[in-house]
């Protein structure tokens, strides 16, 4: 009992430490679990010996992984991407498996080993690829859609491979019979579950949901998932197949998203244990003894597989740059490869040396994947000369559209928030130009006459082509802090005087974004809470004028820009002209204020106040009194128009 507790504590401590490091360096937690398994396993430090209990518990991690895959299965999405999924995806799987099988035959291994090993190496990491594409805002780019389509087919291919692999381990004479029996079992099981499943599951979930108990709901999800897995296991199939079918059935109900949230803690914990046990199986001594084979297989995954996918993508009519980016995105092994590898090894199909070589090569390729994907642009420009021409043509077209546009607002992102904002701005006769990475959205909006172009706003040349030097303001309309920070860095260097507003979800990144140069950060949670408060006060009978005052006071306290505003061309009325407003003044070489401190300027004598100072690329809301102003500083002043004009003359000319 004490030994078991020590094992659990050691696993938890090692997992917490390594996964924390992975999060800090923005690497998938899966890699952390694998490294933990390698370090503490019987072939390294030997702190934990491999046990059947741990392996059985880890198998439930695979069950929940397949269950999540079933939940995410979307027939409409497959239909919409059918040419990529079933065209490019099937070609990638078949060609990879064929190449690996031919190579293993040359080494004198049975074709069954080559077939299963080919299926293992054909898999790419859905977790790594989708995470990195999302961080780079490339999910909706052409190469991102190609990569997602191939990953979808790979996920589907896992199911038959899980069934075929144990059958291939049978003696040669029984193989045909075993495959036939397996196919018959699959058909019968699918017919029974897919016909009777929905008729039973929907009423069951309705009944449980009426109890309004989270505990009961989770218990029911576990019962359904493990129950269907048990049925498929009893039918001679795998637990994982049953879990996949359970996820598919629940995905057709209205409880899909709730189930996904409730099951995530179980899935993540057990899946982490599975990857730890995978790492524990890696024998560093065996890897060193077959180092050359590991290196060759690693090069096949990162270079050969990437080149193969790039060639197939090009064959399917995509541009050379898209083909190379797609290949680089998928040039690694995947988590389902580990699942199939564990199954093949336990079935006795793979020799131990082959298992160790494949395990090490897949792990190394997954470690290399983030670096290859992050440097994909540089690699494409290095080897694809036409990529420069294509990008230059797009930038020229974008620049031609905006060449006559000035004093406009650049919208980074044209989703729902961007489109709603564009309508409001256009009602006030403020011209806008939007950039978006969704080709379908851009096509539809441009056809409707909207001022929008396909372009990555995190790239300097795209923003400059969109008229950054002539723009009146820039607004990041989507919630993605890494992307917003890249945009702010460009604006800070090219247009430090340009007002920038950034949208975010909560308050966690506000200070980071403001320090990077955002004039204001709008948090959706705060605006939602203000609306909730206003409706609550109205329903409680609080007078409208007092409700509006509460909202105004909260916004003035939260948003510095509500205490004034930047002047616009539409501010024509006498009342509007007399109101205090914000005005940015950039100190140029030779300006009178350069080399002086803030008290020396005596801004109050002109009737203005300093709201913020952008110094050395950072925004300072309350600069110290001894702050010496330098060339390039941007002072944001608040005051009446005439007072602002006087203050600007004194700052620049010393009058």
Coordinates of N, CA, C and O in Angstrom, one line a residue, residues 435-510:
X435 N -8.6 43.6 -42.6 CA -7.8 42.5 -43.0 C -8.3 41.2 -42.3 O -8.5 41.3 -41.1
X436 N -8.4 40.1 -43.0 CA -8.8 38.9 -42.4 C -8.1 37.7 -43.1 O -7.7 37.8 -44.3
X437 N -8.0 36.6 -42.4 CA -7.3 35.4 -42.9 C -8.3 34.3 -43.3 O -7.8 33.2 -43.6
X438 N -9.6 34.5 -43.2 CA -10.6 33.5 -43.7 C -10.9 33.8 -45.2 O -11.6 34.8 -45.4
X439 N -10.4 33.0 -46.1 CA -10.6 33.3 -47.5 C -12.1 33.3 -47.9 O -12.5 34.2 -48.8
X440 N -12.9 32.5 -47.3 CA -14.3 32.4 -47.7 C -15.0 33.7 -47.2 O -15.8 34.3 -47.9
X441 N -14.7 34.2 -46.0 CA -15.3 35.4 -45.5 C -14.9 36.6 -46.3 O -15.7 37.5 -46.6
X442 N -13.6 36.6 -46.7 CA -13.1 37.8 -47.5 C -13.8 37.8 -48.8 O -14.2 38.8 -49.3
X443 N -13.9 36.6 -49.4 CA -14.5 36.5 -50.7 C -16.0 37.0 -50.7 O -16.4 37.8 -51.6
X444 N -16.7 36.5 -49.7 CA -18.1 36.9 -49.6 C -18.3 38.4 -49.3 O -19.1 39.1 -49.9
X445 N -17.4 39.0 -48.4 CA -17.5 40.4 -48.0 C -17.1 41.3 -49.2 O -17.7 42.3 -49.4
X446 N -16.0 40.9 -49.8 CA -15.5 41.7 -51.0 C -16.5 41.7 -52.1 O -16.8 42.8 -52.7
X447 N -17.2 40.6 -52.3 CA -18.2 40.5 -53.4 C -19.4 41.4 -53.0 O -20.1 41.9 -53.9
X448 N -19.6 41.7 -51.7 CA -20.7 42.5 -51.3 C -20.3 44.0 -51.3 O -21.1 44.9 -50.9
X449 N -19.1 44.3 -51.7 CA -18.6 45.7 -51.7 C -17.9 46.2 -50.5 O -17.7 47.4 -50.4
X450 N -17.6 45.3 -49.5 CA -17.0 45.7 -48.3 C -15.5 45.9 -48.5 O -14.9 45.3 -49.4
X451 N -14.9 46.8 -47.8 CA -13.5 47.2 -47.9 C -12.7 46.2 -47.0 O -12.3 46.4 -45.9
X452 N -12.4 45.0 -47.6 CA -11.7 44.0 -46.8 C -10.9 43.2 -47.8 O -11.2 43.0 -49.0
X453 N -9.7 42.8 -47.3 CA -8.8 42.0 -48.1 C -8.2 40.9 -47.3 O -8.2 40.9 -46.1
X454 N -7.8 39.8 -48.0 CA -7.1 38.7 -47.3 C -5.7 39.1 -47.0 O -4.9 39.6 -47.8
X455 N -5.3 39.0 -45.7 CA -4.0 39.4 -45.3 C -3.7 39.1 -43.8 O -4.6 39.2 -43.0
X456 N -2.5 38.8 -43.5 CA -2.1 38.6 -42.1 C -1.6 39.9 -41.5 O -0.5 40.4 -41.8
X457 N -2.4 40.4 -40.6 CA -2.1 41.7 -40.0 C -0.9 41.6 -39.0 O -0.4 42.7 -38.6
X458 N -0.3 40.4 -38.8 CA 0.9 40.4 -37.9 C 2.1 40.6 -38.7 O 3.2 40.5 -38.2
X459 N 2.0 40.8 -40.0 CA 3.2 41.0 -40.9 C 3.3 42.5 -41.3 O 2.3 43.1 -41.7
X460 N 4.5 43.0 -41.1 CA 4.7 44.5 -41.3 C 4.3 44.9 -42.7 O 3.7 45.9 -42.9
X461 N 4.7 44.1 -43.8 CA 4.5 44.5 -45.1 C 3.0 44.6 -45.4 O 2.5 45.4 -46.2
X462 N 2.2 43.7 -44.8 CA 0.7 43.7 -45.0 C 0.1 45.0 -44.4 O -0.7 45.6 -45.0
X463 N 0.5 45.3 -43.2 CA 0.0 46.5 -42.6 C 0.4 47.8 -43.3 O -0.4 48.7 -43.5
X464 N 1.6 47.8 -43.8 CA 2.0 49.0 -44.6 C 1.2 49.1 -45.9 O 0.8 50.2 -46.3
X465 N 1.0 47.9 -46.5 CA 0.2 47.9 -47.8 C -1.3 48.4 -47.5 O -1.9 48.9 -48.3
X466 N -1.7 48.1 -46.3 CA -3.1 48.5 -45.9 C -3.2 50.0 -45.5 O -4.2 50.5 -45.1
X467 N -2.1 50.7 -45.6 CA -2.1 52.1 -45.4 C -1.8 52.5 -43.9 O -2.4 53.5 -43.4
X468 N -0.9 51.7 -43.3 CA -0.6 52.0 -41.9 C -0.1 53.4 -41.7 O -0.4 54.1 -40.7
X469 N 0.7 53.9 -42.6 CA 1.3 55.2 -42.5 C 0.3 56.3 -42.7 O 0.6 57.5 -42.2
X470 N -0.9 56.0 -43.2 CA -1.9 57.1 -43.5 C -3.1 56.9 -42.6 O -4.1 57.6 -42.7
X471 N -3.1 55.8 -41.7 CA -4.3 55.4 -41.0 C -4.5 56.4 -39.8 O -3.6 57.1 -39.3
X472 N -5.8 56.4 -39.4 CA -6.2 57.3 -38.3 C -6.2 56.5 -37.0 O -6.0 57.1 -35.9
X473 N -6.4 55.2 -37.1 CA -6.4 54.3 -35.9 C -6.3 52.9 -36.4 O -6.6 52.6 -37.5
X474 N -6.0 52.0 -35.4 CA -6.0 50.6 -35.7 C -6.7 49.8 -34.6 O -6.5 50.2 -33.4
X475 N -7.5 48.9 -35.0 CA -8.3 48.1 -34.0 C -8.1 46.6 -34.2 O -8.4 46.1 -35.3
X476 N -7.7 45.9 -33.2 CA -7.6 44.5 -33.2 C -9.0 43.9 -32.7 O -9.3 44.0 -31.5
X477 N -9.8 43.3 -33.6 CA -11.2 43.0 -33.3 C -11.3 41.6 -32.8 O -12.4 41.2 -32.4
X478 N -10.3 40.8 -32.8 CA -10.4 39.4 -32.3 C -9.6 39.2 -31.0 O -8.7 40.0 -30.7
X479 N -9.9 38.2 -30.3 CA -9.3 37.9 -29.0 C -8.1 36.9 -29.2 O -8.4 35.7 -29.2
X480 N -6.9 37.4 -29.4 CA -5.7 36.5 -29.5 C -4.5 37.4 -29.1 O -4.0 38.1 -29.9
X481 N -4.1 37.2 -27.9 CA -3.0 38.1 -27.3 C -1.7 38.0 -28.1 O -1.1 39.0 -28.4
X482 N -1.2 36.7 -28.4 CA 0.1 36.7 -29.1 C 0.0 37.4 -30.5 O 1.0 38.1 -30.8
X483 N -1.1 37.3 -31.2 CA -1.2 38.0 -32.5 C -1.2 39.5 -32.2 O -0.6 40.3 -32.9
X484 N -2.0 40.0 -31.2 CA -2.1 41.4 -30.9 C -0.8 42.0 -30.5 O -0.4 43.1 -30.9
X485 N 0.0 41.2 -29.8 CA 1.4 41.7 -29.4 C 2.3 41.9 -30.6 O 3.1 42.9 -30.7
X486 N 2.2 41.0 -31.6 CA 3.0 41.2 -32.9 C 2.5 42.5 -33.6 O 3.4 43.2 -34.1
X487 N 1.2 42.7 -33.7 CA 0.7 43.9 -34.3 C 1.2 45.1 -33.6 O 1.6 46.1 -34.2
X488 N 1.1 45.1 -32.3 CA 1.5 46.3 -31.5 C 3.0 46.6 -31.7 O 3.4 47.8 -31.7
X489 N 3.8 45.5 -31.8 CA 5.2 45.7 -32.0 C 5.5 46.4 -33.3 O 6.3 47.3 -33.4
X490 N 4.7 46.1 -34.4 CA 4.9 46.7 -35.7 C 4.5 48.2 -35.6 O 5.2 49.1 -36.1
X491 N 3.3 48.4 -35.0 CA 2.8 49.8 -34.9 C 3.7 50.6 -34.1 O 3.9 51.8 -34.4
X492 N 4.3 50.1 -33.0 CA 5.1 50.8 -32.2 C 6.4 51.3 -32.9 O 6.9 52.4 -32.6
X493 N 6.9 50.5 -33.9 CA 8.0 50.9 -34.6 C 7.7 51.8 -35.8 O 8.5 52.7 -36.2
X494 N 6.6 51.6 -36.5 CA 6.2 52.3 -37.7 C 5.4 53.5 -37.4 O 5.6 54.5 -38.1
X495 N 4.4 53.5 -36.5 CA 3.6 54.6 -36.2 C 3.3 54.7 -34.7 O 2.3 54.4 -34.2
X496 N 4.3 55.2 -34.0 CA 4.2 55.2 -32.5 C 3.1 56.2 -32.1 O 2.6 56.1 -30.9
X497 N 2.6 57.1 -32.9 CA 1.6 58.0 -32.6 C 0.2 57.5 -32.9 O -0.8 58.2 -32.6
X498 N 0.1 56.3 -33.5 CA -1.2 55.8 -34.0 C -2.0 55.2 -32.8 O -1.5 54.3 -32.1
X499 N -3.3 55.7 -32.5 CA -4.1 55.1 -31.5 C -4.4 53.6 -31.8 O -4.8 53.3 -33.0
X500 N -4.3 52.7 -30.9 CA -4.6 51.3 -31.1 C -5.5 50.8 -30.0 O -5.2 51.0 -28.8
X501 N -6.6 50.1 -30.4 CA -7.5 49.5 -29.4 C -7.5 48.0 -29.7 O -7.5 47.5 -30.8
X502 N -7.4 47.2 -28.6 CA -7.3 45.8 -28.7 C -8.4 45.1 -27.9 O -8.8 45.6 -26.8
X503 N -9.0 44.1 -28.5 CA -10.0 43.4 -27.8 C -9.4 42.2 -27.1 O -8.5 41.5 -27.7
X504 N -9.9 41.8 -25.9 CA -9.5 40.6 -25.2 C -10.6 40.1 -24.5 O -11.7 40.7 -24.4
X505 N -10.5 38.9 -24.0 CA -11.6 38.2 -23.3 C -11.7 38.6 -21.8 O -12.8 39.0 -21.4
X506 N -10.6 38.6 -21.1 CA -10.7 39.0 -19.7 C -9.6 40.0 -19.3 O -8.9 40.5 -20.2
X507 N -9.4 40.2 -18.1 CA -8.4 41.2 -17.6 C -7.0 40.6 -17.5 O -6.1 41.4 -17.1
X508 N -6.8 39.4 -17.8 CA -5.5 38.7 -17.5 C -4.3 39.3 -18.3 O -3.2 39.4 -17.9
X509 N -4.6 39.8 -19.6 CA -3.5 40.3 -20.4 C -3.5 41.8 -20.6 O -2.8 42.3 -21.5
X510 N -4.4 42.5 -19.9 CA -4.5 43.9 -20.1 C -3.2 44.7 -19.9 O -2.8 45.5 -20.8

